[in-house]
Amino acid sequence: MKAVKVLEPFKIDIIEIDMPKIENEYDVIVKVTSGGICGSDMGIWNGTNSLATYPRIIGHEFGGVVNEIGSGVKNVKIGDRVAVDPIVSCGHCYACTIGRHNVCSTLEVMGVHRDGGFTEYVKVPEKNIHKFHIDFDESLLGLVEPFTIGMQINNRLQTQKDERMLIMGSGPIGICAMQVAKSRGVKVLMTDIVMERLEKAKDMGADEIVLTTKDNLNDRINKFTNGEGMPIVLDTVCIPETFEESISYASPAGRVAVIGLKNKPSNIVMADITKKELTIVGSRLNCNCFDEVIEGFETKKLNPEKLKTKEFNFMDARAAIDAIEKYPQNILKVVLKFE
Ligand code: MN
Ligand code: ZN
């Protein structure tokens, strides 16, 4: 069978590997149908993902159809459509014991720290498998994971009905977080520096959009919140400057989510946090969000169709990467199909 492997930065290949075999009773072998290409995959491709090691079979956003199960597997059967949670955790560190395995002290993510899902068949433990209950478009199974990121952010921020939220950046994560927020009745204002992206965000459910190269965001926030400032702020741009801005846009008693993995410092002074008594939360990957996202897909509260911009066969992974590099503004999610 074939797999998509990044051998070293800027070197990607379709390689031949052995079919996975059931080795333990809780193993499940999934015939992958689709995967989403993420910014972090692009980082593995271009050498800027500090977490990645090489060579690596990439892919942490993937799903497919159950092909084979171990003798102890109870929750899925052959033929089920499933999405795979790529998180591998130890089960006994502090974070794991309090139910937050997504920040396990020895966390590994399939497709980043270990081989991932851009392969024709993949073996995963039953606990990482989450099934659909209806016939669902197989090209969208790989898009559950990015929505779990958006759901985790909303869970960490404890977003609630009728609250107002600023999402800086209208890329895939901003849009996923927005859709989850909207499904909870939150009013969302989104920003970007590219109008096409904002139009897409509006089309997918954002209440208000702000082109920050043209409009004054501060004024728009004041209008949106009656001069209060933003109770909930999410920065998906994730550069030191936007982290600083997210602190300044937050209202007194506001909550701010941080999702970036950059190591560069920001200039934030203590007083800005103390005076407003801000709650600043990190949000990483997802913690048990798969089933709720799948339910959102099935009930159409969440809309992965519009997140998918383009499809490529996995054999053309290189062309898919080129397309993302060439037209980053026009692309939300590129889906690889494995049929
Ligand atoms: Mn991703
Ligand atoms: Zn752990």
PDB file of C-alpha atoms and ligand atoms in Angstrom, residues 38-40 60-61 145-146 149 173 333, ligand 1:
ATOM      1  CA  CYS A  38      -3.346  21.551   7.821  1.00  0.00           C
ATOM      2  CA  GLY A  39      -1.060  24.518   8.347  1.00  0.00           C
ATOM      3  CA  SER A  40       1.022  22.272  10.558  1.00  0.00           C
ATOM      4  CA  HIS A  60      -3.458  14.163  11.576  1.00  0.00           C
ATOM      5  CA  GLU A  61      -6.842  15.055  10.039  1.00  0.00           C
ATOM      6  CA  GLU A 145     -10.433  16.971  13.574  1.00  0.00           C
ATOM      7  CA  PRO A 146     -10.151  20.670  12.664  1.00  0.00           C
ATOM      8  CA  ILE A 149      -9.930  22.229  17.582  1.00  0.00           C
ATOM      9  CA  ILE A 173      -9.426  27.238  12.673  1.00  0.00           C
ATOM     10  CA  LYS A 333      -9.055  23.291   3.423  1.00  0.00           C
TER      11      LYS A 333
HETATM   12 MN    MN B   1      -4.844  20.410  11.837  1.00  0.00          MN
END
